[in-house]
Every structure is written in structure tokens, then in C-alpha cells.
């Protein structure tokens, strides 16, 4: 039956194709000149160029983090293309979008056109670093919501971008955040004004297209007092042999009583079964619960990338604020993931909840790393963490690294962890009741991930369930 | 119940099998007809559990010689799930824990898989709930078992009752019960045996694999086979089980060896 599990996990990546669109490409390598070129291409104001240059100069003094439990050959930052954009065109409607591009989206199943309308999803499509089309902008604008590419926001709402950019993840925060701050090319900006509940889920699909073009997305979401938004991020990338670096930064700001829910389903190319190729996903995601009684909730389903290094975090500054992290991280073949969260409690009566489910198959290695920190002035802070690992087969690894730092006596911190294994015995048990391996694995995985899937918006939950099934095909047996 | 002319459900001929390079079964022949209850007894390591698991399609064993026909067609070419769908059932000696999956979900998936293969109606969760509650009574199980993860944290007796509950739901044509009595106290044994008896009928058959005669006080076998060294070395009726209880297994072996020497 091992062979069955093998086949199940070893399905080729279905989104592996390259769209031949002429790209406006910067020369390889990183220097102040490259940064000036990017800034000029994007017609940015001086303050933003200065922001980039400062980040770059700081980055030069930093070194790559070595503490994650992942291993990869050194990255040549001079061998990366930092800017690639589709030829600029003025688009008045979706009809004007390059048909080739539309076919790409169709292959990926991106719900644009009527599908977007039916699903009630506004899609701000990022294609190789420049926004190509934005739907629903009008409808959102009616209630005062700004949802556009960050480049557009820099042009149309510079005061907002300037106020919040780097306020949660400062340019010098870490190596990859500094790199991103220096060279980010595009991303999404979302602003929900005071008292507005966003009438639909906002969604962005990312796709890495030009070979070797590092993607440095920058996302900034601000929810003012009493505002609420649910944001969906879904990813996929074509198949390449050379590793692609992706170092995004996502910043969330929630003011008093604001509520931000950020959901991700990530399915980037993970490399082949020998670990050749695949995306390096070194991402900094952080939310600031700045106001009292604000709430930030991260939900992620991580199934792709050769290496994942990612800790969506919450800084609970406002009193009574709430941070949540729900995660499913699946690794197969030679994938490596070091992912988790940080919950930093600074305000009184702050609460956080961490539910992490790691699934390892093949020769992969899956680590949960999480920090719960209770500051000295955070009275009555509470945290509950649950970290469960599931092993499929006997050649994979799972690790849990919980860090708990409590500086206030009134804190209540709970941590639970379990490890289980799907092996031949479980599958034979299912089989002896008439149930084949694929269905059995799917049922076990869905049961295991239930607490996280429940947090996803409905259509995302369905996608996530299918994705995990696909990813694990052939892995059990 | 032995009936002349009842259809043959299982026909095992000269079966030899090994795990890795190690031979376990060394020429087993066994015929089971509809309506019959067979008991396979024998000391530890005699191959009786192997036989049950192999017939169910456990991947650890490979057949090196012989044949098995189930209702007249080859069984060994079928996947384990296809065997179950065709009406074969294995009651596990050590039922497996399935983390994260509720018993109710598991039972319904199993039930519907077998129903679908038979071209019978599949049940939605509500309909299934009615059915399963009816069957729970048969093994004296509390409905709260349905919400717990499959076999997780179950006592030995609860696991075995859960096996019989599955048998009751799947209504197998041929049930192979592997040491269903092991680890049971006398009350649990009575409940489990009662469940098995209520499922025995003229159209199906039961093969009990057991160490001890005590289960046979509750489930009366038509045939008792003694297995040793990977072979069935003696077959008798229920009196044989009592004799084994009184005299042990050595005399059977001696008799078998003597007969072979004479031949």
C-alpha cells in the first residue's frame, strides 16, 4: 500500500505553465540604481524613494536569519530581477485585459468576470507585480472603502499610505522585511473607514510569472474605528527549475473596535519530488490591534513553496483586543516549513488563540514556531495554544517550538500539543470497511483540520479541502 | 448450521503465504458454506490471525502458492476495499485508532461505501443516525460513542463492541472475527457474542479465530479447526473445542505427526 500513498502525494503541480507576455524587465541585481529605477518606473514621490533607500542601506548591514529549521543553498541577491511589469496599458474594462492573461486566470480558476460577481468577491489581480484590473472598486467606493493596488494608493491617497506604511513592520524589522521595503513593486491597499463593515469579502490573487523575478509584494490593510473586513489571499505559481524568492510584507492596522480577518490559501510550486525548484516563501505578516477591543484573525492554509518561513503575528496593544491564528501547514516531498505566529500582549485583558495543524508527508520537515509574550503592563492577559502534528509515512519530520514569555503574574497561558500518525494500519482499517486510501486520507485530514477550516469563508474552505486532497494524493500507503 | 448443498462462500486451497521471506501459512485448505460457523483455534504464532488478515487483503502478506475463491471467484486479486464491498468483514484483534475522525463519520462512510458497491441506497447523516442508533442497542453501546474519535480512548471492550457494531451495519456475507474475545470481561463477552449470534443467518457465515474455548460457550461452532505451524492439522465439531480445553494442543500435533509418518 506504500505505493498507493506515494502516488497519492506525488501528483504533478497542475498550475505549471508560463504565460508568454512581454515583460518590462529591470536588469538583474540590486543596487541603489535598481531602487531608483523601480521608484521612477512607478512615478513615486520622494518620501517613498527615501523610505526604500533607507531600508536598502539598513538591509546591507543585516544578515540572513539562520535560526529557522530550514536548509537551502545561499541566495544570490544579485542574480534576481527586481522589477518586471506587463507593458503598461490603459484598461477601461475587463474586456481590454490581455486575452492570454485571462486564459491564465481561467486555468488557475480565478473567479473574475461573472464568477466574481456570483461569488460576491472583488478581485484585485496582481500579475507580475503590477495590478492589471480591479473589479468592484466602484461599489466599494460608494461606502468609502479604498481597495486598490498599493502603487495606485501611493498616487491617489499618499497621506494614508505614508501614515501607515511601515508602522507595523518597520523597514529594519528583519532581513526580508528590509529587502521588501527597499524593492517592493506592488501589492494591495485596503482602507475601511470608520464604522463601515465591508459588504463583501475582498480577494487578491497573486501569481508569479516572469522566471526569476523575485516577488516583493506589499499589502497594507487599515480598518478605522468600528470597521470590519474579511480579506482573502490565494496564491499559485508556474513551474520552474530555479528557485524563486518571495519576500512579501503584510501589515494590518485595526483601530478601536475594528475587526480584520485575513485568510490565505497558499499553493505555490513546491519543487519536484526531489526538491528541485519551488518557491522560497519568506514572508513577514503582522497585525497591530492598535485600538481598544479591536480584533485581528489570521487563517492560513499553507500547502506550497519549497521553503516556508512565515509567522503571521498580532501585536495586542489596545485594551481588550483579540488576536487569533488558525493554521494548516502541509508539507510533502522535500518541502520545508517553519511557520507559526507571535502573539504580543501589551494591553490589559488582551486575549489570543492559536490553533496550528501541521501535516508532514514524504521526506518533508514541518516545524511550528510560536511566541506568546505577555508584557509587564498587560494585566489579565490570556492565551490558549494548541499545536497538533500529523505524520504521514515514516520519513517525514514534525517539530514544535513554543516560546512563552510572561512578565505579568495575572496572565493565563495554556499550551497543548499532540502528534499522531497515519500509517498502513489506519488505511487498512478503512480499506477493510470498504473505503479506499484516497477517501480515507481525505477524511482523516479533514477531521484533523476541522478547527481551522471552520474559520475560512465557505468557498475558500471548499478549495482548501480539495487542495489538501490533491497535495496528498499518493502519499499514504 | 450445516446444510448439505448450501452455497460455498469461501474456498481456500493449499494456501501458502509469507511475510517478507518468512513463510507463515504452509498449505491451508478450508471450505466455508453459507449458514456455517467455523472456529479456528490454535496456539500463538500458529498462523490463524495471519489467515484472517490475509483473506481481508492486508498488504503485509504475500501469497506464494494456492488459491482462494470467494463465492466462486478469485479473491486474491481484489483490493482490500473491494473485498469489503463484496461482503467480507474482518473484526480486528486490535482495532485501530483514527485521530480526528468521529465514529459517526467513519461508520457512515464505511456503510455508504459498501452500500454504493451493492447498488443500494446511501444514507445522509440524519437517516444514518436513525439506523446506527438501532444497531447500537445490539451491542449495548451509548450513542455518545458516535461523537468520539474512532477507537480513540476506547477501552478494550468498547473497541470490540465497536467492531461488532460495524459488522451489524455492514451486514457481511462472510465475517472473519480475529480474537474478538481477547481482552473482554465476561459481561462484555456476553454482549459481543450476543451481537454476533444475532447477525448469524442462513445466507452468511462466520469464521471465529480464537485462543480459548470460552467464546464458544456463547457462539456455537459447526466446525472447529486446529491450526498449528501454518496448517490446519485437525478438524472436528464443537466437542473438539472442549477436548482442547481439557487436554491442550500437544496431542493434536502428535496425532498429526504420527498420521503423516504413517502416510
XYZ file of C-alpha atoms in Angstrom:
740
model
C 0.000 0.000 0.000
C 3.046 2.262 0.315
C 2.912 2.671 -3.418
C -0.660 3.939 -3.132
C 0.342 6.592 -0.627
C 3.271 7.514 -2.824
C 1.093 8.034 -5.901
C -1.425 9.995 -3.921
C 1.118 12.530 -2.743
C 3.027 12.645 -5.989
C 0.579 14.324 -8.331
C 2.311 16.833 -10.562
C 1.650 20.515 -9.985
C -1.409 21.336 -12.064
C -0.793 25.060 -12.455
C 2.629 24.653 -14.106
C 2.675 26.862 -17.173
C 4.229 30.173 -18.278
C 2.238 32.909 -19.949
C 4.192 34.497 -22.833
C 3.518 38.165 -22.139
C 6.129 40.762 -22.963
C 7.583 41.991 -19.690
C 9.234 45.282 -18.928
C 12.174 43.890 -17.032
C 14.850 45.577 -14.925
C 18.425 44.248 -15.228
C 19.424 41.597 -12.728
C 20.849 42.644 -9.408
C 20.248 45.023 -6.549
C 21.773 48.450 -6.036
C 20.608 51.970 -5.245
C 20.253 52.377 -9.001
C 17.811 49.466 -9.224
C 15.770 51.013 -6.449
C 15.791 54.427 -8.124
C 14.703 52.706 -11.346
C 11.782 50.957 -9.632
C 10.735 54.172 -7.937
C 10.994 56.130 -11.182
C 9.099 53.482 -13.185
C 6.338 53.783 -10.665
C 6.487 57.618 -10.565
C 6.747 57.610 -6.801
C 7.013 60.652 -4.518
C 10.362 61.448 -2.945
C 9.394 60.274 0.549
C 8.783 56.781 -0.765
C 12.100 56.661 -2.602
C 13.734 57.772 0.635
C 11.828 55.025 2.533
C 13.203 52.489 0.066
C 16.770 53.754 0.147
C 16.876 53.802 3.938
C 15.566 50.262 4.028
C 18.159 49.209 1.462
C 21.028 50.809 3.367
C 19.886 49.086 6.529
C 19.496 45.776 4.702
C 23.154 45.979 3.625
C 24.143 45.882 7.314
C 21.974 42.834 8.100
C 22.472 39.128 7.552
C 20.060 36.366 6.653
C 18.360 34.706 9.617
C 19.822 31.290 10.360
C 17.546 30.224 13.197
C 14.663 28.714 11.181
C 14.678 24.950 10.936
C 15.099 25.028 7.147
C 18.036 24.384 4.849
C 18.736 25.830 1.416
C 21.714 26.917 -0.682
C 22.775 30.590 -0.364
C 20.607 33.033 -2.317
C 22.431 35.243 -4.821
C 20.588 38.527 -4.414
C 22.471 39.944 -7.404
C 21.000 37.255 -9.640
C 17.392 38.309 -9.110
C 15.264 40.529 -11.346
C 13.650 43.056 -9.053
C 11.196 44.574 -11.466
C 9.064 43.071 -14.197
C 5.841 44.602 -15.383
C 3.421 43.841 -18.184
C 3.545 46.614 -20.803
C 1.521 49.461 -19.354
C -1.868 49.874 -20.992
C -4.910 51.881 -20.072
C -7.697 49.461 -19.299
C -11.247 50.690 -19.136
C -12.939 47.353 -18.659
C -12.220 43.691 -18.191
C -12.650 43.219 -21.960
C -9.379 45.025 -22.529
C -7.353 42.659 -20.396
C -4.853 40.672 -22.446
C -6.692 37.507 -23.531
C -3.582 35.493 -22.782
C -3.713 36.791 -19.254
C -7.382 35.943 -18.986
C -6.634 32.402 -20.113
C -4.007 32.188 -17.392
C -6.566 33.222 -14.846
C -9.022 30.746 -16.231
C -6.500 27.923 -15.935
C -5.997 28.941 -12.367
C -9.710 29.151 -11.780
C -9.593 32.768 -10.689
C -13.175 33.882 -10.292
C -13.164 37.127 -12.318
C -15.964 38.133 -14.728
C -19.383 36.915 -13.683
C -17.836 34.329 -11.445
C -16.515 37.118 -9.272
C -19.920 38.733 -9.169
C -21.665 35.468 -8.361
C -19.224 34.700 -5.614
C -19.523 38.214 -4.269
C -15.765 38.602 -4.423
C -13.870 41.696 -5.537
C -10.597 40.654 -7.121
C -7.625 42.966 -7.208
C -5.479 40.960 -9.538
C -1.751 41.186 -9.176
C 0.083 39.919 -12.215
C 3.836 40.060 -12.032
C 3.930 42.978 -9.706
C 1.571 45.410 -11.387
C -2.161 45.499 -10.909
C -3.891 44.727 -14.175
C -7.537 45.035 -13.322
C -9.598 45.899 -10.322
C -13.234 44.993 -10.098
C -15.905 46.226 -7.751
C -13.906 49.291 -6.963
C -16.921 51.445 -7.708
C -19.216 49.550 -5.434
C -16.724 49.662 -2.603
C -16.067 53.352 -3.217
C -19.751 54.052 -2.577
C -19.281 53.121 1.077
C -15.922 54.870 1.212
C -13.743 51.759 1.035
C -10.483 52.130 -0.836
C -9.325 48.850 -2.370
C -6.613 49.180 -4.976
C -3.024 48.347 -5.743
C -0.553 49.934 -3.413
C 1.013 51.853 -6.341
C -2.351 53.368 -7.089
C -2.817 54.202 -3.438
C 0.544 55.941 -3.339
C -0.683 58.169 -6.162
C -4.261 58.711 -5.016
C -4.023 58.581 -1.199
C -0.391 59.340 -0.376
C -1.226 60.669 3.112
C -2.798 57.355 4.176
C -0.002 55.231 2.761
C 2.632 57.462 4.294
C 0.907 57.354 7.698
C 0.623 53.578 7.917
C 3.319 52.065 5.675
C 5.996 50.555 7.886
C 4.044 51.365 11.049
C 3.531 47.689 11.901
C 6.541 46.129 10.199
C 9.297 48.764 10.295
C 11.755 48.618 7.379
C 14.511 47.382 9.694
C 12.333 44.700 11.307
C 14.115 41.740 9.772
C 16.271 40.848 6.793
C 13.470 40.053 4.364
C 11.217 42.871 5.543
C 14.089 45.295 4.902
C 14.611 43.812 1.433
C 10.906 44.084 0.710
C 10.771 47.687 1.937
C 13.588 48.542 -0.456
C 12.258 46.867 -3.585
C 8.537 46.126 -3.243
C 6.906 46.523 -6.611
C 3.245 46.159 -5.902
C 0.600 44.714 -3.691
C -2.736 45.682 -2.297
C -4.009 48.551 -0.258
C -7.255 48.422 1.606
C -8.766 51.122 3.757
C -12.054 50.689 5.573
C -13.235 53.974 7.028
C -14.792 54.486 10.434
C -17.919 52.449 11.123
C -18.002 50.679 7.745
C -18.468 46.929 7.549
C -17.116 45.824 4.205
C -20.104 44.403 2.285
C -18.136 41.580 0.644
C -15.003 39.524 1.108
C -12.050 41.218 -0.556
C -9.793 38.948 -2.534
C -6.422 39.178 -4.236
C -4.850 36.506 -6.330
C -1.121 36.565 -6.778
C 0.752 34.872 -9.497
C 4.462 34.840 -10.123
C 5.047 34.846 -13.869
C 8.403 36.058 -15.144
C 11.049 33.455 -14.486
C 13.495 34.519 -11.782
C 11.601 37.688 -10.929
C 11.557 37.862 -7.178
C 8.214 38.927 -5.921
C 8.142 41.591 -3.273
C 4.524 42.262 -2.566
C 3.434 44.815 -0.053
C -0.012 44.691 1.457
C -1.443 47.273 3.795
C -4.887 46.998 5.332
C -6.249 49.646 7.654
C -9.575 49.342 9.466
C -10.654 52.505 11.229
C -12.794 52.684 14.373
C -15.612 50.153 14.275
C -14.783 48.998 10.743
C -14.732 45.349 9.675
C -13.267 43.491 6.713
C -12.586 39.946 5.602
C -9.663 39.666 3.221
C -8.768 36.603 1.164
C -5.408 35.890 -0.369
C -4.857 32.970 -2.729
C -1.641 32.082 -4.486
C -0.249 29.830 -7.180
C 2.829 29.940 -9.422
C 4.042 28.245 -12.604
C 6.605 25.505 -12.564
C 10.258 26.494 -12.835
C 13.556 24.803 -12.139
C 15.315 27.672 -10.421
C 14.159 28.729 -7.017
C 12.133 31.852 -6.808
C 12.366 34.127 -3.841
C 9.186 35.598 -2.498
C 9.501 38.055 0.374
C 6.199 39.765 0.982
C 5.227 42.074 3.783
C 1.657 42.322 5.006
C 0.670 44.951 7.541
C -2.719 45.174 9.220
C -3.853 48.016 11.427
C -7.052 47.786 13.492
C -8.243 50.847 15.379
C -10.825 50.845 18.227
C -13.434 48.085 17.830
C -12.207 47.276 14.323
C -12.168 43.692 13.079
C -9.826 42.327 10.401
C -9.968 38.758 9.222
C -7.175 37.732 6.884
C -7.379 34.334 5.179
C -4.754 32.762 2.965
C -4.737 29.630 0.870
C -1.226 29.214 -0.466
C -0.351 26.725 -3.188
C 2.868 27.850 -4.750
C 5.069 25.496 -6.655
C 6.893 23.388 -4.111
C 9.584 21.869 -6.293
C 9.516 18.361 -7.697
C 9.659 15.182 -5.621
C 13.438 15.591 -5.304
C 13.126 19.145 -4.056
C 14.346 20.782 -7.281
C 12.770 24.170 -7.957
C 9.990 25.669 -5.942
C 9.312 28.951 -4.260
C 11.152 30.281 -1.226
C 8.437 31.991 0.733
C 9.979 34.299 3.326
C 7.119 36.443 4.451
C 6.521 38.934 7.230
C 2.870 39.284 8.178
C 1.880 41.262 11.190
C -1.247 42.876 12.525
C -1.461 45.653 15.042
C -4.512 45.755 17.280
C -3.911 49.407 17.912
C -7.305 50.333 19.304
C -9.276 49.073 22.289
C -11.426 45.978 21.672
C -10.028 45.508 18.196
C -9.580 42.071 16.694
C -7.249 40.559 14.130
C -7.642 36.992 12.974
C -5.213 35.166 10.695
C -6.245 31.955 8.976
C -3.791 30.242 6.693
C -3.695 27.047 4.698
C -0.118 26.581 3.557
C 0.416 23.777 1.072
C 3.004 25.060 -1.382
C 6.507 26.538 -1.569
C 9.797 24.673 -1.298
C 10.510 26.595 1.882
C 8.052 28.496 4.012
C 9.228 30.935 6.636
C 6.251 32.790 7.916
C 4.786 33.934 11.229
C 1.586 35.934 10.897
C 1.518 37.789 14.193
C -0.625 40.037 16.319
C 0.537 42.891 18.482
C -2.243 43.370 21.033
C -1.709 46.957 22.043
C -5.286 48.104 22.676
C -7.009 47.003 25.874
C -9.425 44.085 25.404
C -8.047 43.393 21.958
C -8.089 39.878 20.493
C -5.590 38.088 18.282
C -6.220 34.745 16.576
C -4.114 32.443 14.451
C -5.539 29.383 12.719
C -3.139 27.461 10.556
C -2.884 24.332 8.476
C 0.590 23.763 7.083
C 1.078 20.771 4.823
C 4.473 19.659 3.563
C 5.285 16.805 1.202
C 8.282 15.511 -0.767
C 11.271 17.699 0.238
C 9.281 20.714 1.378
C 10.348 22.560 4.491
C 8.118 24.768 6.556
C 8.980 26.767 9.626
C 5.790 28.601 10.411
C 3.745 29.785 13.348
C 2.806 33.013 14.973
C 3.652 35.609 17.564
C 1.098 36.966 19.984
C 2.460 40.005 21.749
C 0.195 41.072 24.614
C 0.739 44.693 25.619
C -2.740 45.923 26.591
C -4.933 44.852 29.518
C -7.416 41.983 29.170
C -5.982 41.014 25.823
C -6.744 37.545 24.554
C -5.139 35.332 21.938
C -5.845 31.933 20.499
C -3.518 29.778 18.419
C -4.681 26.652 16.603
C -1.938 25.121 14.497
C -2.199 21.906 12.489
C 0.932 20.625 10.793
C 0.780 17.746 8.307
C 4.024 16.186 7.086
C 4.333 13.618 4.316
C 7.131 12.264 2.118
C 10.586 13.461 3.204
C 9.325 16.826 4.321
C 10.008 18.709 7.515
C 7.342 20.781 9.214
C 8.022 22.999 12.219
C 5.667 25.072 14.286
C 7.379 28.014 15.940
C 5.307 30.316 18.067
C 5.885 33.055 20.584
C 3.423 34.101 23.252
C 4.675 37.161 25.038
C 2.859 38.864 27.900
C 4.244 42.313 28.692
C 4.701 43.559 32.252
C 1.823 46.024 31.946
C -0.640 43.624 30.299
C -2.925 42.674 33.190
C -5.230 39.665 32.862
C -3.924 38.579 29.502
C -4.976 35.148 28.302
C -3.638 32.811 25.664
C -4.658 29.373 24.525
C -2.415 27.487 22.114
C -2.978 24.125 20.524
C -0.379 22.652 18.203
C -1.131 19.332 16.572
C 1.124 17.460 14.198
C 0.254 14.631 11.880
C 2.826 12.438 10.217
C 2.052 10.528 7.037
C 4.542 7.751 6.480
C 7.793 7.373 8.365
C 10.326 9.561 6.548
C 8.961 12.986 7.421
C 9.506 15.178 10.452
C 7.423 17.431 12.692
C 8.678 19.816 15.349
C 7.025 22.204 17.745
C 8.950 25.148 19.163
C 6.747 27.080 21.561
C 8.268 30.162 23.185
C 6.377 31.547 26.143
C 7.499 34.747 27.861
C 5.324 36.017 30.661
C 6.179 39.176 32.565
C 2.872 39.689 34.373
C 1.581 37.483 37.191
C -2.072 37.800 36.255
C -1.559 36.088 32.880
C -3.127 32.760 31.974
C -1.287 30.871 29.278
C -2.213 27.377 28.122
C -0.368 25.238 25.616
C -1.427 21.842 24.309
C 0.345 19.737 21.715
C -0.301 16.343 20.130
C 1.336 14.203 17.473
C -0.391 11.473 15.511
C 0.457 9.352 12.547
C -1.358 7.960 9.535
C 0.169 4.708 8.530
C -0.651 1.447 6.849
C -2.650 0.281 9.836
C -5.153 3.116 9.645
C -5.507 2.738 5.897
C -6.008 -1.000 6.111
C -8.657 -0.412 8.743
C -10.520 1.910 6.365
C -9.974 -0.499 3.461
C -11.365 -3.418 5.434
C -14.548 -1.356 5.781
C -14.761 -0.748 2.042
C -13.091 2.672 1.996
C -10.156 3.329 -0.368
C -6.938 5.119 0.598
C -7.764 8.451 -1.032
C -11.065 8.827 0.754
C -9.548 7.614 3.980
C -6.734 10.161 3.898
C -9.129 12.908 2.955
C -11.400 12.066 5.870
C -8.535 11.912 8.351
C -7.035 15.181 7.125
C -10.350 16.992 7.102
C -11.080 15.805 10.597
C -7.650 16.911 11.695
C -8.001 20.355 10.118
C -11.665 20.922 11.014
C -10.989 23.608 13.635
C -9.077 25.668 11.086
C -11.309 25.081 8.048
C -14.288 26.291 10.075
C -12.620 29.694 10.183
C -12.344 30.005 6.407
C -15.020 31.673 4.280
C -17.186 28.947 2.724
C -15.809 28.872 -0.828
C -12.257 29.014 0.491
C -12.935 26.104 2.817
C -14.090 24.005 -0.127
C -10.974 24.942 -2.119
C -8.739 24.190 0.826
C -10.267 20.772 1.329
C -9.748 19.891 -2.335
C -6.233 21.273 -2.301
C -5.142 19.143 0.638
C -6.623 16.071 -1.004
C -4.731 16.834 -4.201
C -1.494 17.529 -2.375
C -1.632 14.254 -0.513
C -2.553 12.047 -3.434
C -0.227 9.076 -3.441
C 1.414 9.988 -0.133
C -0.189 7.357 2.018
C 0.275 3.652 1.604
C -25.922 -24.577 10.780
C -24.666 -27.216 8.366
C -26.853 -27.721 5.323
C -25.965 -30.051 2.508
C -25.898 -28.152 -0.758
C -25.577 -24.698 0.836
C -23.522 -22.437 -1.434
C -19.761 -22.361 -0.843
C -18.774 -18.857 0.253
C -15.093 -19.401 0.826
C -12.847 -21.975 -0.737
C -9.215 -21.832 0.392
C -6.933 -24.350 -1.330
C -3.373 -25.251 -0.378
C -2.691 -21.651 0.582
C 0.917 -20.717 1.299
C 1.899 -17.210 2.335
C 4.778 -15.353 3.862
C 5.635 -12.072 5.477
C 8.874 -10.856 3.927
C 10.940 -14.040 3.485
C 9.316 -15.801 6.395
C 6.696 -18.432 5.484
C 3.641 -18.265 7.768
C 0.980 -20.296 6.044
C 2.161 -23.655 4.764
C -0.730 -25.165 2.865
C -4.099 -24.232 4.348
C -7.327 -25.585 2.923
C -10.706 -24.509 4.226
C -14.230 -24.564 2.872
C -16.946 -22.414 4.370
C -20.572 -22.678 3.259
C -23.471 -20.313 3.848
C -25.034 -20.672 7.284
C -21.947 -22.158 8.913
C -19.966 -21.003 11.923
C -16.313 -22.061 11.939
C -13.859 -21.667 14.797
C -10.123 -21.660 14.125
C -8.167 -22.397 17.250
C -4.520 -22.906 17.926
C -1.551 -21.721 19.914
C 0.141 -18.339 19.464
C 2.024 -17.963 16.201
C 0.167 -20.813 14.513
C -0.891 -18.539 11.618
C -4.591 -18.217 12.420
C -4.607 -14.384 12.637
C -2.475 -14.247 9.503
C -5.095 -16.247 7.662
C -7.837 -13.821 8.696
C -5.824 -10.737 7.768
C -4.599 -12.214 4.506
C -8.134 -13.053 3.437
C -9.068 -9.418 4.100
C -6.197 -8.225 1.920
C -3.667 -6.979 4.483
C -0.697 -5.683 2.452
C 1.966 -7.188 4.721
C 1.434 -10.744 3.466
C 2.247 -12.210 0.114
C 0.693 -15.373 -1.232
C 3.282 -17.776 -2.628
C 1.046 -20.710 -3.583
C -2.532 -21.885 -3.632
C -5.820 -20.139 -4.318
C -8.781 -18.556 -2.587
C -12.211 -18.356 -4.144
C -14.935 -16.218 -2.632
C -18.442 -17.035 -3.855
C -16.886 -18.808 -6.792
C -14.446 -16.123 -7.981
C -10.835 -15.345 -7.227
C -10.457 -13.302 -4.059
C -6.730 -12.655 -4.010
C -6.765 -10.285 -6.984
C -9.136 -7.893 -5.224
C -8.063 -4.834 -3.247
C -8.947 -4.883 0.449
C -11.698 -2.313 -0.084
C -13.168 -4.335 -2.960
C -13.254 -7.415 -0.699
C -15.113 -5.455 1.964
C -17.513 -4.121 -0.629
C -18.104 -7.706 -1.781
C -19.231 -8.623 1.717
C -16.083 -9.727 3.513
C -15.598 -8.363 7.006
C -12.624 -8.506 9.335
C -13.203 -7.931 13.019
C -9.825 -6.692 14.246
C -7.925 -8.177 17.139
C -6.508 -4.709 17.788
C -8.905 -2.126 16.335
C -7.030 0.902 15.064
C -7.438 4.426 16.439
C -8.247 7.080 13.839
C -7.415 10.544 15.139
C -9.631 13.443 14.117
C -12.435 11.321 12.656
C -15.630 10.800 14.599
C -17.059 7.328 14.864
C -20.306 8.558 13.274
C -18.471 9.911 10.205
C -16.385 6.793 9.886
C -19.317 4.422 10.219
C -21.367 6.329 7.653
C -18.506 6.459 5.155
C -17.977 2.702 5.568
C -21.702 1.990 5.325
C -22.165 4.131 2.229
C -19.081 2.705 0.511
C -20.437 -0.800 0.899
C -23.986 0.243 0.011
C -22.769 2.009 -3.133
C -20.859 -1.096 -4.216
C -24.007 -3.165 -3.753
C -26.072 -0.672 -5.710
C -28.085 0.026 -2.565
C -29.187 3.335 -1.153
C -26.656 5.577 0.567
C -27.830 7.422 3.647
C -27.435 11.068 4.595
C -26.254 11.854 8.128
C -29.779 12.082 9.555
C -31.034 8.851 8.030
C -27.841 7.155 9.045
C -28.220 8.370 12.603
C -31.536 6.530 12.881
C -30.009 3.341 11.545
C -26.916 3.422 13.697
C -28.867 4.075 16.887
C -30.920 0.973 16.212
C -27.713 -1.050 15.828
C -26.102 0.449 18.919
C -28.657 -1.316 21.066
C -27.427 -4.628 19.690
C -24.020 -4.156 21.293
C -25.256 -2.150 24.269
C -23.330 0.984 23.317
C -24.153 4.507 24.334
C -24.874 6.994 21.486
C -22.089 9.198 22.865
C -19.685 6.737 21.216
C -20.716 8.134 17.871
C -19.241 11.524 18.645
C -15.902 10.232 19.860
C -12.988 9.712 17.519
C -12.771 6.209 16.122
C -11.471 3.916 18.872
C -9.557 6.788 20.457
C -9.504 6.330 24.210
C -11.860 3.347 23.964
C -11.378 0.539 26.466
C -10.586 -2.914 25.106
C -14.221 -3.962 25.485
C -15.502 -0.789 23.820
C -13.239 -1.323 20.842
C -14.518 -4.869 20.362
C -18.124 -3.776 20.669
C -17.384 -1.103 18.089
C -16.161 -3.859 15.755
C -19.403 -5.770 16.146
C -21.347 -2.544 15.626
C -19.555 -2.187 12.280
C -20.358 -5.768 11.430
C -24.012 -5.098 12.234
C -24.032 -2.078 9.921
C -22.188 -3.671 7.027
C -24.115 -6.972 7.183
C -21.253 -9.026 5.790
C -21.642 -12.241 3.834
C -18.524 -13.644 5.457
C -17.281 -12.302 8.777
C -13.792 -13.142 9.968
C -13.545 -12.286 13.650
C -9.962 -12.206 14.824
C -9.700 -12.849 18.563
C -12.807 -10.842 19.178
C -12.938 -12.340 22.659
C -9.455 -11.319 23.764
C -9.344 -8.710 26.484
C -13.047 -8.962 27.265
C -14.531 -9.452 30.699
C -17.409 -11.878 30.987
C -20.135 -9.240 30.580
C -18.553 -7.738 27.509
C -18.005 -11.228 26.112
C -21.702 -11.965 26.505
C -22.678 -8.722 24.775
C -20.263 -9.275 21.909
C -21.298 -12.910 21.474
C -24.960 -11.896 21.588
C -24.296 -9.375 18.834
C -22.539 -11.956 16.681
C -25.284 -14.548 17.177
C -27.967 -12.107 16.147
C -26.083 -11.471 12.924
C -25.622 -15.139 12.014
C -28.076 -16.355 9.387
C -28.686 -18.915 6.711
C -27.098 -16.810 3.972
C -23.939 -15.718 5.696
C -21.081 -17.372 7.514
C -18.798 -16.568 10.415
C -15.208 -17.620 10.988
C -14.035 -17.095 14.551
C -10.336 -17.022 15.261
C -9.785 -17.654 18.937
C -7.414 -18.927 21.556
C -9.978 -20.028 24.057
C -12.941 -22.224 24.221
C -14.918 -19.807 26.392
C -16.201 -17.754 23.412
C -17.602 -20.992 22.002
C -19.820 -21.326 25.062
C -21.711 -18.376 23.645
C -21.287 -18.837 19.919
C -21.746 -22.431 18.940
C -19.477 -23.505 16.064
C -20.386 -26.063 13.429
C -16.725 -26.795 12.804
C -13.641 -26.430 14.954
C -10.255 -26.347 13.207
C -6.921 -26.624 14.946
C -4.188 -24.635 13.317
C -0.524 -25.124 14.037
C 2.692 -24.330 12.201
C 0.772 -22.685 9.388
C -1.508 -25.646 8.679
C -4.906 -26.894 9.759
C -3.953 -30.122 11.478
C -7.342 -31.265 12.710
C -10.990 -30.502 12.106
C -13.866 -31.562 14.299
C -17.128 -30.328 15.771
C -17.727 -28.354 18.955
C -16.677 -31.345 21.062
C -13.149 -30.817 19.777
C -13.031 -27.369 21.392
C -13.922 -28.869 24.747
C -11.308 -31.543 24.332
C -8.683 -28.908 23.509
C -9.686 -27.011 26.618
C -9.159 -30.119 28.699
C -6.050 -31.587 27.027
C -4.205 -28.699 25.340
C -2.837 -28.774 21.802
C 0.139 -31.166 22.050
C -1.811 -34.349 21.469
C -3.288 -32.985 18.250
C 0.187 -32.267 16.959
C 1.401 -35.727 17.970
C -1.557 -37.366 16.243
C -0.968 -35.290 13.101
C 2.746 -36.121 13.008
C 2.050 -39.813 13.528
C -0.520 -39.833 10.731
C 1.951 -38.092 8.441
C 4.739 -40.526 9.343
C 2.410 -43.434 8.592
C 1.441 -41.995 5.211
